[in-house]
Tab-separated table of C-alpha atoms in Angstrom:
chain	number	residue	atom	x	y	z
A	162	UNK	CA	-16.206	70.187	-31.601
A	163	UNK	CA	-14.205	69.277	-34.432
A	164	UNK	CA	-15.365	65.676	-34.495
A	165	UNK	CA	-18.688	66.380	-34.089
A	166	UNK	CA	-18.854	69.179	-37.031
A	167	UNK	CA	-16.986	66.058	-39.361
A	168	UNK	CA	-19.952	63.538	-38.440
A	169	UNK	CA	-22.394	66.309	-39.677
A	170	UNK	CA	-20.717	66.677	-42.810
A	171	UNK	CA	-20.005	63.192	-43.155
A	172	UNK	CA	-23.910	62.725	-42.532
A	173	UNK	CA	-24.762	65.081	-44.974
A	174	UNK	CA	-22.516	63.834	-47.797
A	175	UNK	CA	-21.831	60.318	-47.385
A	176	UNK	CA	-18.417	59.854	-49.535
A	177	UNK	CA	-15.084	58.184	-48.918
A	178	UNK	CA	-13.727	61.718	-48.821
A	179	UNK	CA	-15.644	63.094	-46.024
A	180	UNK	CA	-15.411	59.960	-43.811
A	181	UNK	CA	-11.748	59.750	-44.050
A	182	UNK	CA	-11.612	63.340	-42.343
A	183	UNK	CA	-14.641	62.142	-40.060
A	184	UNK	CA	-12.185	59.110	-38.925
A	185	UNK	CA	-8.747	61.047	-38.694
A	186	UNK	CA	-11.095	64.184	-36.669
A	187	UNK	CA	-12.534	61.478	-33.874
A	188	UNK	CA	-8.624	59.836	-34.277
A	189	UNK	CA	-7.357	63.183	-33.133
A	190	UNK	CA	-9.718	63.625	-30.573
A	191	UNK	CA	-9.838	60.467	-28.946
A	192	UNK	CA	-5.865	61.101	-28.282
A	193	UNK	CA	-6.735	64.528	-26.534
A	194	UNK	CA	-8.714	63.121	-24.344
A	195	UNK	CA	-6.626	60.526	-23.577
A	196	UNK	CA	-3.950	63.100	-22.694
A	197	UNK	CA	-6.011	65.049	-21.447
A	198	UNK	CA	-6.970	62.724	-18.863
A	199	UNK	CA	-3.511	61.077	-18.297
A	200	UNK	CA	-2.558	64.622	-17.383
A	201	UNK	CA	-5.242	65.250	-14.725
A	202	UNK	CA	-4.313	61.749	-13.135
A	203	UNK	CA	-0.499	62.552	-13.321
A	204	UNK	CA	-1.457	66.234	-11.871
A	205	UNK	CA	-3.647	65.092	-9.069
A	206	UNK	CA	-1.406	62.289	-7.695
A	207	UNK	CA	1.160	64.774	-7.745
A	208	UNK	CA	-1.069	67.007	-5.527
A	209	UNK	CA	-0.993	63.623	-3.197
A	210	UNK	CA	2.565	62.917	-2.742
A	211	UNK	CA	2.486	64.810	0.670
A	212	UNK	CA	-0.753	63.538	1.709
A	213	UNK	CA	-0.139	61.286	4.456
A	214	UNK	CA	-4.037	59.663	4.065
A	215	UNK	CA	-4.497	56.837	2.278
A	216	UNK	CA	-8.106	57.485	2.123
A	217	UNK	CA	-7.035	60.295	0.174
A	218	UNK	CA	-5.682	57.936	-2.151
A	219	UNK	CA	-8.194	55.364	-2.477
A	220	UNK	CA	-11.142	58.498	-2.988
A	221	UNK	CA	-9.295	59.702	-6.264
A	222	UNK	CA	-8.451	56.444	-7.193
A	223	UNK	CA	-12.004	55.534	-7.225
A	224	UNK	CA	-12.971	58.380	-8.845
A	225	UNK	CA	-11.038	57.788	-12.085
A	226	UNK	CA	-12.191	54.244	-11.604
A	227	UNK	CA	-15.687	55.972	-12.256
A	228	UNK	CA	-15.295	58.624	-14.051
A	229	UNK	CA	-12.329	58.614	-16.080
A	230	UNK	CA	-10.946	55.202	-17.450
A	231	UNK	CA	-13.418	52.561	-19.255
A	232	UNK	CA	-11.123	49.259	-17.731
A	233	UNK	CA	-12.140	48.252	-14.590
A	234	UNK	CA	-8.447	49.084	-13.568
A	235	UNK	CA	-7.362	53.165	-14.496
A	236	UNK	CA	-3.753	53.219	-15.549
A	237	UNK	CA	-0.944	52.412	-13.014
A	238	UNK	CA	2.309	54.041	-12.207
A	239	UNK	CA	5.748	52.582	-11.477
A	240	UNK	CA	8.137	53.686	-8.766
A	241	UNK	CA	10.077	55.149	-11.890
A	242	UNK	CA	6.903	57.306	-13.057
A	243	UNK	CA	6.162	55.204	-16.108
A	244	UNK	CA	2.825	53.875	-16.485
A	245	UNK	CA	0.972	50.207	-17.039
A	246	UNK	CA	-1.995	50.834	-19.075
A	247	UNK	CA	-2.293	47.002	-20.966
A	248	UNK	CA	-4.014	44.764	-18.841
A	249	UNK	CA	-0.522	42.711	-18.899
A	250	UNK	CA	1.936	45.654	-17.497
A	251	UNK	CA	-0.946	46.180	-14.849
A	252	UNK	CA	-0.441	42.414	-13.911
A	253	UNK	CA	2.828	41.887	-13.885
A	254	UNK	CA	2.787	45.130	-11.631
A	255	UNK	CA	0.092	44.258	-9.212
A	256	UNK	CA	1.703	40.502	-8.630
A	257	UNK	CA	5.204	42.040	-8.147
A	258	UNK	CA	3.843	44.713	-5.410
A	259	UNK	CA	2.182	41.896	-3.799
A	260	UNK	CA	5.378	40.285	-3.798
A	261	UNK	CA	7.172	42.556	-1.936
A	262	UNK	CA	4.741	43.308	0.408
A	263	UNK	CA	4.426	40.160	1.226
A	264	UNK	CA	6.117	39.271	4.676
A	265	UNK	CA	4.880	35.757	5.599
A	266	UNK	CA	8.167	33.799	6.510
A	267	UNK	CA	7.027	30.048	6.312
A	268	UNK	CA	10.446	28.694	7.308
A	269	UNK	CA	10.104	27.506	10.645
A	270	UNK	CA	6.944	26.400	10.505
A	271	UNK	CA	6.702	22.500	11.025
A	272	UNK	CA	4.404	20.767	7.917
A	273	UNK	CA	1.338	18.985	9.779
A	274	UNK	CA	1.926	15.364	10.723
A	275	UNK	CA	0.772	12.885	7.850
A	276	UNK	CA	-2.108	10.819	8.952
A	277	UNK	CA	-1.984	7.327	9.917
A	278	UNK	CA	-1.635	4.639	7.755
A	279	UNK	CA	-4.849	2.972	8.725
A	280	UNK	CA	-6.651	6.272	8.278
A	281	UNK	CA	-9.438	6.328	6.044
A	282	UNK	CA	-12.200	8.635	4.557
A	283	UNK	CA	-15.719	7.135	5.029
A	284	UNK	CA	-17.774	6.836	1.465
A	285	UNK	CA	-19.829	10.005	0.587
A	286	UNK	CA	-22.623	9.672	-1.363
A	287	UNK	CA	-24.057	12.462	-3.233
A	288	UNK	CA	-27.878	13.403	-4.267
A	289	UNK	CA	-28.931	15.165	-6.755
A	290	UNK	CA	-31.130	16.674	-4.425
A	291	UNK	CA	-28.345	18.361	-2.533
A	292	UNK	CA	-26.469	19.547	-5.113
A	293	UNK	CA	-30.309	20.835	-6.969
A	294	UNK	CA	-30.333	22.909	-3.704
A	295	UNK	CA	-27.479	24.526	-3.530
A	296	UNK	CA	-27.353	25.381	-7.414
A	297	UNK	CA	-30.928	26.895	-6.333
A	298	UNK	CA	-29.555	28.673	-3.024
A	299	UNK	CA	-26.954	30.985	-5.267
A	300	UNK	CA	-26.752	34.550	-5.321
A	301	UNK	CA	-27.056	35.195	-9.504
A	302	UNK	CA	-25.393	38.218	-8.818
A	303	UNK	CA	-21.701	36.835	-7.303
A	304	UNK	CA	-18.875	36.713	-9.806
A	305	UNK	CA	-17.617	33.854	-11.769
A	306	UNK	CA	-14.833	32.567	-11.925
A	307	UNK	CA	-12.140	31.224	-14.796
A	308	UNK	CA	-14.857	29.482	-16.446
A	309	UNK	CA	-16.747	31.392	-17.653
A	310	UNK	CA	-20.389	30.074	-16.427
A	311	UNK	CA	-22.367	33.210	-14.676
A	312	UNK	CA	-24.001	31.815	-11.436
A	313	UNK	CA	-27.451	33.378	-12.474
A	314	UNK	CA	-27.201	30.361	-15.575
A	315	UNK	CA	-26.388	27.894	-13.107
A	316	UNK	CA	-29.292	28.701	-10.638
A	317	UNK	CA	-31.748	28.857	-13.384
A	318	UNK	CA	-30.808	25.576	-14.957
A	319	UNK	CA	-30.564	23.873	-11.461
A	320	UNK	CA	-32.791	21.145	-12.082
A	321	UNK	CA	-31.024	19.500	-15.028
A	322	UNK	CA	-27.905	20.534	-14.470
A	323	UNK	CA	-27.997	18.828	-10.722
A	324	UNK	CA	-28.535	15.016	-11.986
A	325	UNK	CA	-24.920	15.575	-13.938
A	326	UNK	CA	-22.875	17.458	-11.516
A	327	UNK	CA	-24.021	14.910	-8.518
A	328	UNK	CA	-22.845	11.852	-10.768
A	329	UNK	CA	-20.096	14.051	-11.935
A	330	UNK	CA	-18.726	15.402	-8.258
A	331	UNK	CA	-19.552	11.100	-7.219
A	332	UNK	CA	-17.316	10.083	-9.900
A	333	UNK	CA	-14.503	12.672	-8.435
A	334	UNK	CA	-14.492	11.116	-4.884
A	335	UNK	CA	-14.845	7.561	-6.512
A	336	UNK	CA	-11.539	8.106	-8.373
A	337	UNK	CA	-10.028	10.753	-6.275
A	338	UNK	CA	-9.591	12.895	-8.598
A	339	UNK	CA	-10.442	16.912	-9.661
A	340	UNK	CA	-10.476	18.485	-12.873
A	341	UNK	CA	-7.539	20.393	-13.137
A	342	UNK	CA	-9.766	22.923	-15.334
A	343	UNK	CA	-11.313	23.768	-11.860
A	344	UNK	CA	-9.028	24.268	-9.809
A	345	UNK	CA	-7.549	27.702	-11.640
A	346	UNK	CA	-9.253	31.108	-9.547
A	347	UNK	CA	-8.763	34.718	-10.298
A	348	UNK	CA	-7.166	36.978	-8.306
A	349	UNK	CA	-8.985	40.894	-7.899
A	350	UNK	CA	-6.702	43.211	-6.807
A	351	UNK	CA	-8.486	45.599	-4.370
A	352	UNK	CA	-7.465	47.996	-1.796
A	353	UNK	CA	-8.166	45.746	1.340
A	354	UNK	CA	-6.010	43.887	2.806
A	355	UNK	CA	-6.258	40.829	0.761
A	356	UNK	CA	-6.930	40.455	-3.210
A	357	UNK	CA	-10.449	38.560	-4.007
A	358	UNK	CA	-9.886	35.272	-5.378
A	359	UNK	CA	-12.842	34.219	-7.882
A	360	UNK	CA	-13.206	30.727	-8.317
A	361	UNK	CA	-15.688	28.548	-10.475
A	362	UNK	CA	-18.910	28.410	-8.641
A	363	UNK	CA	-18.504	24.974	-9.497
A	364	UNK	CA	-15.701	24.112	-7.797
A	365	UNK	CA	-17.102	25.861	-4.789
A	366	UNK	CA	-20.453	23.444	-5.195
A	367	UNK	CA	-17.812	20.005	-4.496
């Protein structure tokens, strides 16, 4: 209310006087809301600690997704009750939960035989055609990945991009080599089982 009265004014009588008390009122309430809604959140997980469902959990938790937060991610809480709300804290505390969920034990496993010496990969050749194809077959909807390049770009500029990345993916297997650009993904953290990993729809293509 106060914010939008200060706007008026400001509107009214455009000078420095009136917009510094139009910035400090949206200021002030910009940080009521945000307490505002870190309180509900802190409130309603509260209300959850004895709920034994976790689809309990994951129906607020979308909700605030929706509703409440503009990040993809709403704030996160530590086992101490502090909370991550930079994008880094939220990181570093969705990679150490996966950590120590994580029960794979890898140690006496046996690495796969290497293969013989006389083994050999017969020569691939790749067409433009191919690669034209599937640039044409993609979904312009999926995610990218660290790169940057939206698949709707990439199935829209099929024909002249395919020419380059069949020389380009060619000259890969001819050296055996990958760009080490391509090879980084992104990792989604979502309640399933496993995080999404978004890689470059190029790298996919090879």
């Amino acid at each position: 209310m106060i914010r939008e009265v200060a706007h008026k004014r400001y509107l009214s009588l455009i000078s420095p006087e009136s917009h510094a008390l139009y910035i400090s009122a949206w200021n002030h309430a910009k940080s009521v809301l945000q307490l505002a809604k870190h309180s509900f959140i802190n409130r309603k997980c509260q209300n959850l600690s004895n709920s034994n469902s976790s689809q309990d959990f994951w129906h607020l938790a979308k909700n605030i997704s929706n509703n409440f937060t503009s990040s993809p991610r709403p704030p996160l809480f530590h086992l101490n009750g502090t909370t991550a709300i930079s994008s880094v804290s939220k990181d570093e505390l969705f990679s150490q939960t996966f950590v120590n969920n994580s029960t794979l034990d890898d140690s006496r496993l046996v690495p796969p035989s290497p293969p013989p010496s006389d083994y050999f990969i017969p020569s691939i050749k790749v067409l433009h055609n191919d690669v034209f194809h599937v640039h044409a077959a993609l979904k312009p909807r999926k995610a990218y990945g660290p790169d940057g390049v939206p698949p709707i770009v990439l199935k829209n500029c099929a024909s002249v991009l395919a020419p380059c990345q069949a020389k380009l993916f060619q000259f890969c297997l001819l050296i055996s080599t990958f760009p080490s650009c391509r090879k980084f993904t992104y990792i989604q953290p979502v309640p399933k089982k496993h995080p999404i990993a978004l890689t470059s729809c190029l790298s996919k293509f090879f």
